[in-house]
PDB file of C-alpha atoms in Angstrom:
ATOM      1  CA  MET B  14      65.209 -99.205-232.325  1.00 58.00           C
ATOM      2  CA  GLY B  15      66.010 -96.021-230.399  1.00 51.00           C
ATOM      3  CA  LYS B  16      64.704 -92.654-231.432  1.00 40.00           C
ATOM      4  CA  VAL B  17      65.145 -93.569-235.071  1.00 38.00           C
ATOM      5  CA  PHE B  18      62.469 -96.255-234.944  1.00 41.00           C
ATOM      6  CA  GLY B  19      58.980 -94.914-235.416  1.00 39.00           C
ATOM      7  CA  GLY B  20      55.905 -95.257-237.579  1.00 39.00           C
ATOM      8  CA  PHE B  21      54.121 -97.928-235.622  1.00 40.00           C
ATOM      9  CA  GLY B  22      50.810 -96.234-236.337  1.00 38.00           C
ATOM     10  CA  SER B  23      50.053 -98.363-239.382  1.00 36.00           C
ATOM     11  CA  TRP B  24      51.606-101.573-238.217  1.00 37.00           C
ATOM     12  CA  ALA B  25      49.478-104.694-238.261  1.00 33.00           C
ATOM     13  CA  TYR B  26      49.997-107.194-235.514  1.00 31.00           C
ATOM     14  CA  GLY B  27      48.379-110.511-234.665  1.00 35.00           C
ATOM     15  CA  ALA B  28      46.929-110.799-231.175  1.00 34.00           C
ATOM     16  CA  ILE B  29      48.549-113.218-228.738  1.00 33.00           C
ATOM     17  CA  ARG B  30      46.079-114.994-226.531  1.00 36.00           C
ATOM     18  CA  ALA B  31      46.899-115.138-222.835  1.00 38.00           C
ATOM     19  CA  GLY B  32      45.282-118.519-222.340  1.00 39.00           C
ATOM     20  CA  ARG B  33      47.537-120.140-224.910  1.00 39.00           C
ATOM     21  CA  ASN B  34      50.613-118.614-223.267  1.00 42.00           C
ATOM     22  CA  LEU B  35      49.581-119.819-219.832  1.00 41.00           C
ATOM     23  CA  ALA B  36      49.061-123.340-221.144  1.00 39.00           C
ATOM     24  CA  ALA B  37      52.504-123.282-222.725  1.00 39.00           C
ATOM     25  CA  VAL B  38      54.091-122.147-219.479  1.00 40.00           C
ATOM     26  CA  LEU B  39      52.414-124.937-217.510  1.00 38.00           C
ATOM     27  CA  VAL B  40      53.679-127.552-219.958  1.00 39.00           C
ATOM     28  CA  LEU B  41      57.203-126.165-220.081  1.00 42.00           C
ATOM     29  CA  VAL B  42      57.764-125.760-216.366  1.00 43.00           C
ATOM     30  CA  ALA B  43      56.604-129.303-215.680  1.00 39.00           C
ATOM     31  CA  ALA B  44      60.166-130.432-216.460  1.00 42.00           C
ATOM     32  CA  PRO B  45      63.178-128.794-214.788  1.00 45.00           C
ATOM     33  CA  VAL B  46      65.098-126.217-216.799  1.00 47.00           C
ATOM     34  CA  SER B  47      68.885-126.498-216.967  1.00 45.00           C
ATOM     35  CA  ALA B  48      70.551-124.601-214.128  1.00 58.00           C
ATOM     36  CA  ASP B  49      72.961-121.699-214.475  1.00 88.00           C
ATOM     37  CA  VAL B  50      72.052-120.876-218.078  1.00 96.00           C
ATOM     38  CA  THR B  51      73.163-117.603-219.684  1.00 98.00           C
ATOM     39  CA  VAL B  52      71.085-116.079-222.483  1.00 98.00           C
ATOM     40  CA  ALA B  53      72.250-113.133-224.594  1.00 98.00           C
ATOM     41  CA  ALA B  54      69.512-110.865-225.982  1.00 98.00           C
ATOM     42  CA  LEU B  55      70.788-109.286-229.213  1.00 98.00           C
ATOM     43  CA  GLY B  56      68.602-106.415-230.348  1.00 98.00           C
ATOM     44  CA  ASP B  57      67.884-102.699-230.616  1.00 97.00           C
ATOM     45  CA  SER B  58      66.285-100.215-228.218  1.00 95.00           C
ATOM     46  CA  LEU B  59      63.343-102.502-227.471  1.00 95.00           C
ATOM     47  CA  THR B  60      65.832-104.998-226.067  1.00 97.00           C
ATOM     48  CA  GLN B  61      68.072-102.315-224.563  1.00 96.00           C
ATOM     49  CA  GLY B  62      65.210-100.803-222.534  1.00 95.00           C
ATOM     50  CA  TYR B  63      65.105 -97.293-223.987  1.00 94.00           C
ATOM     51  CA  GLY B  64      63.458 -94.724-221.707  1.00 92.00           C
ATOM     52  CA  LEU B  65      62.970 -97.112-218.785  1.00 96.00           C
ATOM     53  CA  SER B  66      64.539 -97.435-215.366  1.00 95.00           C
ATOM     54  CA  PRO B  67      67.304-100.068-215.105  1.00 92.00           C
ATOM     55  CA  ASN B  68      64.997-102.664-213.578  1.00 95.00           C
ATOM     56  CA  ALA B  69      62.021-102.089-215.884  1.00 97.00           C
ATOM     57  CA  GLY B  70      63.500-102.926-219.283  1.00 97.00           C
ATOM     58  CA  PHE B  71      62.922-106.064-221.324  1.00 97.00           C
ATOM     59  CA  VAL B  72      66.042-107.915-220.165  1.00 98.00           C
ATOM     60  CA  PRO B  73      65.676-107.611-216.371  1.00 98.00           C
ATOM     61  CA  VAL B  74      61.928-108.214-216.529  1.00 98.00           C
ATOM     62  CA  LEU B  75      62.436-111.290-218.703  1.00 98.00           C
ATOM     63  CA  GLU B  76      65.104-112.626-216.366  1.00 98.00           C
ATOM     64  CA  GLY B  77      62.778-112.179-213.409  1.00 98.00           C
ATOM     65  CA  TRP B  78      59.881-113.861-215.227  1.00 98.00           C
ATOM     66  CA  LEU B  79      62.048-116.840-216.170  1.00 98.00           C
ATOM     67  CA  ARG B  80      63.271-117.274-212.613  1.00 97.00           C
ATOM     68  CA  ASP B  81      59.711-117.049-211.310  1.00 97.00           C
ATOM     69  CA  ASN B  82      58.882-119.871-213.708  1.00 97.00           C
ATOM     70  CA  GLY B  83      61.607-122.199-212.485  1.00 95.00           C
ATOM     71  CA  ALA B  84      64.630-121.299-214.616  1.00 96.00           C
ATOM     72  CA  GLU B  85      68.024-120.549-213.089  1.00 95.00           C
ATOM     73  CA  VAL B  86      69.106-118.090-215.749  1.00 97.00           C
ATOM     74  CA  THR B  87      71.022-114.894-216.396  1.00 97.00           C
ATOM     75  CA  VAL B  88      69.982-112.726-219.351  1.00 98.00           C
ATOM     76  CA  ILE B  89      72.667-110.475-220.856  1.00 98.00           C
ATOM     77  CA  ASN B  90      71.543-107.194-222.390  1.00 98.00           C
ATOM     78  CA  ALA B  91      73.080-107.003-225.887  1.00 98.00           C
ATOM     79  CA  GLY B  92      70.611-104.394-227.135  1.00 97.00           C
ATOM     80  CA  VAL B  93      71.900-101.251-228.845  1.00 97.00           C
ATOM     81  CA  SER B  94      69.522 -98.368-229.486  1.00 95.00           C
ATOM     82  CA  GLY B  95      69.091 -97.689-233.199  1.00 95.00           C
ATOM     83  CA  ASP B  96      70.831-100.877-234.288  1.00 97.00           C
ATOM     84  CA  THR B  97      70.117-102.704-237.548  1.00 98.00           C
ATOM     85  CA  THR B  98      70.652-106.307-238.616  1.00 98.00           C
ATOM     86  CA  ARG B  99      74.011-105.238-240.024  1.00 98.00           C
ATOM     87  CA  GLY B 100      75.025-103.837-236.655  1.00 98.00           C
ATOM     88  CA  GLY B 101      73.901-107.034-234.965  1.00 98.00           C
ATOM     89  CA  LEU B 102      75.985-109.099-237.371  1.00 98.00           C
ATOM     90  CA  SER B 103      79.039-106.942-236.622  1.00 98.00           C
ATOM     91  CA  ARG B 104      78.568-107.617-232.893  1.00 97.00           C
ATOM     92  CA  ILE B 105      77.701-111.306-232.939  1.00 98.00           C
ATOM     93  CA  GLY B 106      81.274-112.548-232.496  1.00 96.00           C
ATOM     94  CA  TRP B 107      81.823-110.911-229.114  1.00 95.00           C
ATOM     95  CA  THR B 108      78.172-111.283-228.102  1.00 97.00           C
ATOM     96  CA  LEU B 109      78.567-115.048-228.254  1.00 97.00           C
ATOM     97  CA  GLY B 110      81.098-115.200-225.460  1.00 93.00           C
ATOM     98  CA  ASP B 111      82.091-118.496-223.894  1.00 94.00           C
ATOM     99  CA  GLU B 112      79.500-118.032-221.151  1.00 95.00           C
ATOM    100  CA  VAL B 113      76.556-117.693-223.545  1.00 98.00           C
ATOM    101  CA  ASP B 114      74.340-120.794-223.739  1.00 98.00           C
ATOM    102  CA  ALA B 115      71.439-119.415-225.800  1.00 98.00           C
ATOM    103  CA  LEU B 116      70.622-116.376-227.936  1.00 98.00           C
ATOM    104  CA  ILE B 117      67.564-114.201-228.508  1.00 98.00           C
ATOM    105  CA  VAL B 118      67.737-112.206-231.759  1.00 98.00           C
ATOM    106  CA  ALA B 119      65.310-109.257-232.046  1.00 98.00           C
ATOM    107  CA  LEU B 120      66.477-107.081-234.945  1.00 98.00           C
ATOM    108  CA  GLY B 121      65.072-105.687-238.191  1.00 97.00           C
ATOM    109  CA  GLY B 122      62.798-102.819-237.243  1.00 92.00           C
ATOM    110  CA  ASN B 123      65.376-100.161-238.020  1.00 95.00           C
ATOM    111  CA  ASP B 124      66.159-101.872-241.319  1.00 97.00           C
ATOM    112  CA  VAL B 125      62.519-101.397-242.299  1.00 94.00           C
ATOM    113  CA  LEU B 126      62.492 -97.785-241.178  1.00 92.00           C
ATOM    114  CA  ARG B 127      65.502 -97.100-243.383  1.00 95.00           C
ATOM    115  CA  GLY B 128      64.048 -99.033-246.306  1.00 96.00           C
ATOM    116  CA  ILE B 129      66.910-101.514-246.360  1.00 98.00           C
ATOM    117  CA  ASP B 130      66.485-104.240-248.949  1.00 98.00           C
ATOM    118  CA  PRO B 131      64.944-107.389-247.425  1.00 98.00           C
ATOM    119  CA  GLY B 132      67.646-109.450-249.093  1.00 98.00           C
ATOM    120  CA  GLU B 133      70.331-107.570-247.187  1.00 98.00           C
ATOM    121  CA  ALA B 134      68.506-107.946-243.883  1.00 98.00           C
ATOM    122  CA  ARG B 135      68.019-111.648-244.591  1.00 98.00           C
ATOM    123  CA  ALA B 136      71.725-112.095-245.273  1.00 98.00           C
ATOM    124  CA  ASN B 137      72.652-110.294-242.052  1.00 98.00           C
ATOM    125  CA  LEU B 138      70.290-112.348-239.935  1.00 98.00           C
ATOM    126  CA  SER B 139      71.469-115.490-241.664  1.00 98.00           C
ATOM    127  CA  GLY B 140      75.027-114.584-240.689  1.00 98.00           C
ATOM    128  CA  ILE B 141      73.964-114.177-237.067  1.00 98.00           C
ATOM    129  CA  LEU B 142      72.213-117.546-237.050  1.00 98.00           C
ATOM    130  CA  GLU B 143      75.166-119.177-238.789  1.00 98.00           C
ATOM    131  CA  ALA B 144      77.531-117.887-236.101  1.00 98.00           C
ATOM    132  CA  ALA B 145      75.256-119.268-233.389  1.00 98.00           C
ATOM    133  CA  ALA B 146      74.989-122.615-235.175  1.00 98.00           C
ATOM    134  CA  GLU B 147      78.771-122.893-235.425  1.00 97.00           C
ATOM    135  CA  ARG B 148      78.956-122.568-231.646  1.00 96.00           C
ATOM    136  CA  GLN B 149      75.946-124.842-231.114  1.00 96.00           C
ATOM    137  CA  VAL B 150      74.033-122.034-229.403  1.00 98.00           C
ATOM    138  CA  PRO B 151      70.237-122.357-229.769  1.00 98.00           C
ATOM    139  CA  VAL B 152      68.375-119.265-230.998  1.00 98.00           C
ATOM    140  CA  LEU B 153      64.985-117.649-230.587  1.00 98.00           C
ATOM    141  CA  LEU B 154      64.411-115.385-233.598  1.00 98.00           C
ATOM    142  CA  VAL B 155      61.920-112.586-232.912  1.00 98.00           C
ATOM    143  CA  GLY B 156      60.165-111.128-235.945  1.00 96.00           C
ATOM    144  CA  ILE B 157      58.419-107.873-236.753  1.00 93.00           C
ATOM    145  CA  ALA B 158      55.322-106.730-238.612  1.00 87.00           C
ATOM    146  CA  VAL B 159      56.005-104.273-241.433  1.00 90.00           C
ATOM    147  CA  PRO B 160      53.783-101.214-242.044  1.00 84.00           C
ATOM    148  CA  GLY B 161      51.506-101.524-245.039  1.00 87.00           C
ATOM    149  CA  ASN B 162      52.706 -98.212-246.453  1.00 90.00           C
ATOM    150  CA  TYR B 163      55.947 -99.886-247.518  1.00 94.00           C
ATOM    151  CA  GLY B 164      53.959-101.764-250.133  1.00 96.00           C
ATOM    152  CA  PRO B 165      52.725-105.363-250.172  1.00 96.00           C
ATOM    153  CA  GLU B 166      55.817-106.793-251.859  1.00 97.00           C
ATOM    154  CA  TYR B 167      58.264-105.255-249.391  1.00 97.00           C
ATOM    155  CA  LYS B 168      56.033-106.192-246.462  1.00 95.00           C
ATOM    156  CA  ALA B 169      55.693-109.805-247.565  1.00 97.00           C
ATOM    157  CA  ALA B 170      59.389-110.176-248.371  1.00 98.00           C
ATOM    158  CA  PHE B 171      60.567-108.731-245.052  1.00 97.00           C
ATOM    159  CA  GLU B 172      58.095-110.529-242.813  1.00 97.00           C
ATOM    160  CA  ALA B 173      58.938-113.847-244.484  1.00 98.00           C
ATOM    161  CA  ILE B 174      62.579-113.559-243.402  1.00 98.00           C
ATOM    162  CA  TYR B 175      61.927-114.684-239.831  1.00 98.00           C
ATOM    163  CA  PRO B 176      59.934-117.896-240.272  1.00 98.00           C
ATOM    164  CA  ASP B 177      62.084-118.833-243.269  1.00 98.00           C
ATOM    165  CA  LEU B 178      65.377-118.482-241.409  1.00 98.00           C
ATOM    166  CA  ALA B 179      63.988-120.111-238.267  1.00 98.00           C
ATOM    167  CA  ALA B 180      63.053-123.140-240.339  1.00 98.00           C
ATOM    168  CA  GLU B 181      66.376-123.157-242.197  1.00 98.00           C
ATOM    169  CA  TYR B 182      68.496-123.032-239.048  1.00 98.00           C
ATOM    170  CA  GLY B 183      66.213-124.952-236.702  1.00 98.00           C
ATOM    171  CA  ALA B 184      65.672-121.881-234.537  1.00 98.00           C
ATOM    172  CA  LEU B 185      62.602-121.063-232.496  1.00 98.00           C
ATOM    173  CA  HIS B 186      60.426-118.253-233.880  1.00 98.00           C
ATOM    174  CA  HIS B 187      58.379-115.616-232.050  1.00 98.00           C
ATOM    175  CA  ALA B 188      56.286-113.674-234.537  1.00 95.00           C
ATOM    176  CA  ASP B 189      56.373-110.102-233.248  1.00 95.00           C
ATOM    177  CA  PHE B 190      57.993-108.341-230.302  1.00 95.00           C
ATOM    178  CA  LEU B 191      55.254-105.715-229.875  1.00 90.00           C
ATOM    179  CA  ALA B 192      52.176-107.783-230.713  1.00 91.00           C
ATOM    180  CA  PRO B 193      50.768-107.830-227.157  1.00 90.00           C
ATOM    181  CA  ILE B 194      50.433-104.042-227.386  1.00 87.00           C
ATOM    182  CA  THR B 195      49.803-103.189-231.015  1.00 80.00           C
ATOM    183  CA  GLY B 196      47.696-106.275-231.661  1.00 78.00           C
ATOM    184  CA  ALA B 197      45.146-105.369-229.010  1.00 73.00           C
ATOM    185  CA  GLY B 198      41.509-105.006-229.975  1.00 72.00           C
ATOM    186  CA  ASP B 199      41.467-101.306-229.152  1.00 82.00           C
ATOM    187  CA  ARG B 200      44.912-100.522-230.513  1.00 78.00           C
ATOM    188  CA  ALA B 201      44.780 -96.777-229.869  1.00 85.00           C
ATOM    189  CA  ALA B 202      43.857 -97.288-226.222  1.00 89.00           C
ATOM    190  CA  ALA B 203      46.542 -99.961-225.793  1.00 85.00           C
ATOM    191  CA  VAL B 204      49.232 -97.721-227.260  1.00 85.00           C
ATOM    192  CA  ALA B 205      48.157 -94.847-225.004  1.00 88.00           C
ATOM    193  CA  GLU B 206      48.254 -97.073-221.932  1.00 92.00           C
ATOM    194  CA  LEU B 207      51.232 -99.292-222.688  1.00 91.00           C
ATOM    195  CA  MET B 208      53.642 -97.140-224.706  1.00 83.00           C
ATOM    196  CA  GLN B 209      55.874 -94.292-223.595  1.00 87.00           C
ATOM    197  CA  GLY B 210      55.021 -90.764-224.656  1.00 91.00           C
ATOM    198  CA  ASP B 211      56.771 -91.253-227.995  1.00 86.00           C
ATOM    199  CA  ALA B 212      54.221 -93.971-228.891  1.00 80.00           C
ATOM    200  CA  ILE B 213      57.191 -96.022-230.066  1.00 83.00           C
ATOM    201  CA  HIS B 214      58.707 -97.720-227.043  1.00 91.00           C
ATOM    202  CA  PRO B 215      56.780 -99.714-224.429  1.00 91.00           C
ATOM    203  CA  ASN B 216      56.450 -98.410-220.913  1.00 92.00           C
ATOM    204  CA  ALA B 217      57.048-100.626-217.886  1.00 96.00           C
ATOM    205  CA  LYS B 218      53.555-102.114-218.032  1.00 95.00           C
ATOM    206  CA  GLY B 219      53.921-102.774-221.741  1.00 93.00           C
ATOM    207  CA  VAL B 220      57.239-104.533-221.181  1.00 96.00           C
ATOM    208  CA  ARG B 221      55.606-106.869-218.684  1.00 97.00           C
ATOM    209  CA  LEU B 222      52.989-107.862-221.260  1.00 95.00           C
ATOM    210  CA  ILE B 223      55.682-108.422-223.890  1.00 96.00           C
ATOM    211  CA  VAL B 224      57.599-110.660-221.506  1.00 98.00           C
ATOM    212  CA  GLU B 225      54.490-112.627-220.577  1.00 97.00           C
ATOM    213  CA  ALA B 226      53.871-113.282-224.267  1.00 97.00           C
ATOM    214  CA  MET B 227      57.455-114.184-225.158  1.00 97.00           C
ATOM    215  CA  GLY B 228      58.416-115.934-221.942  1.00 98.00           C
ATOM    216  CA  PRO B 229      57.054-119.377-222.853  1.00 98.00           C
ATOM    217  CA  ARG B 230      59.126-119.383-226.044  1.00 98.00           C
ATOM    218  CA  VAL B 231      62.233-118.466-224.052  1.00 98.00           C
ATOM    219  CA  LEU B 232      61.540-121.393-221.731  1.00 98.00           C
ATOM    220  CA  GLU B 233      61.493-123.579-224.839  1.00 98.00           C
ATOM    221  CA  LEU B 234      64.817-122.050-225.826  1.00 98.00           C
ATOM    222  CA  LEU B 235      66.315-122.965-222.459  1.00 97.00           C
ATOM    223  CA  GLU B 236      65.220-126.560-222.944  1.00 96.00           C
ATOM    224  CA  ARG B 237      67.441-126.663-226.038  1.00 97.00           C
ATOM    225  CA  VAL B 238      70.602-125.712-224.167  1.00 95.00           C
ATOM    226  CA  ARG B 239      73.169-128.501-224.338  1.00 82.00           C
ATOM    227  CA  PRO B 240      74.204-129.804-220.924  1.00 78.00           C
ATOM    228  CA  PRO B 241      77.852-129.174-220.019  1.00 68.00           C
ATOM    229  CA  GLY B 242      80.281-131.872-221.038  1.00 56.00           C
TER     230      GLY B 242
END
């Protein structure tokens, strides 16, 4: 999302309950996760780790969390600050290198900021999922919550893209990247504590909460990786 992604002040997010996540982790790690798995994380500045030290961004923290929970995995950072779904589609061919076993797709926020038509964003994301399907690479599609000031029709149309495409392509779906922060009961206090000074990008503590919320779904993604041969 980079410096171009802002306006989170009016965003509505659903809260993610820690107990549910912990239960999911316990179930998922009961069975061994495939060894030596490589996951590419295709996204914008939230994936890229804007404003954070090299070890504090989403990708390295997620990789560490997965390893702590029994997965032998490498996570590739394919996040580009300011990127849109169109940019992600243009990069998907080389992102899905031969070593990539699974894909996380976290794009769309900058499309909303620019007022891009939901139909165009849907087509771009569909192209990304189609490319992954052709290579039999399982996908976790990460959605967003759209600000109400874009109007109810735009909001509904854009937010529907993610569950719709996940169902169409058999992908896993995680509702909202930033929900652990912006869905907190005291949202203003959470943003002050867990976001960087721009109130747009998560700080290191915020990233850890995001990873804790999304991690169980990524473990599910790893379980879908086809064994070699």
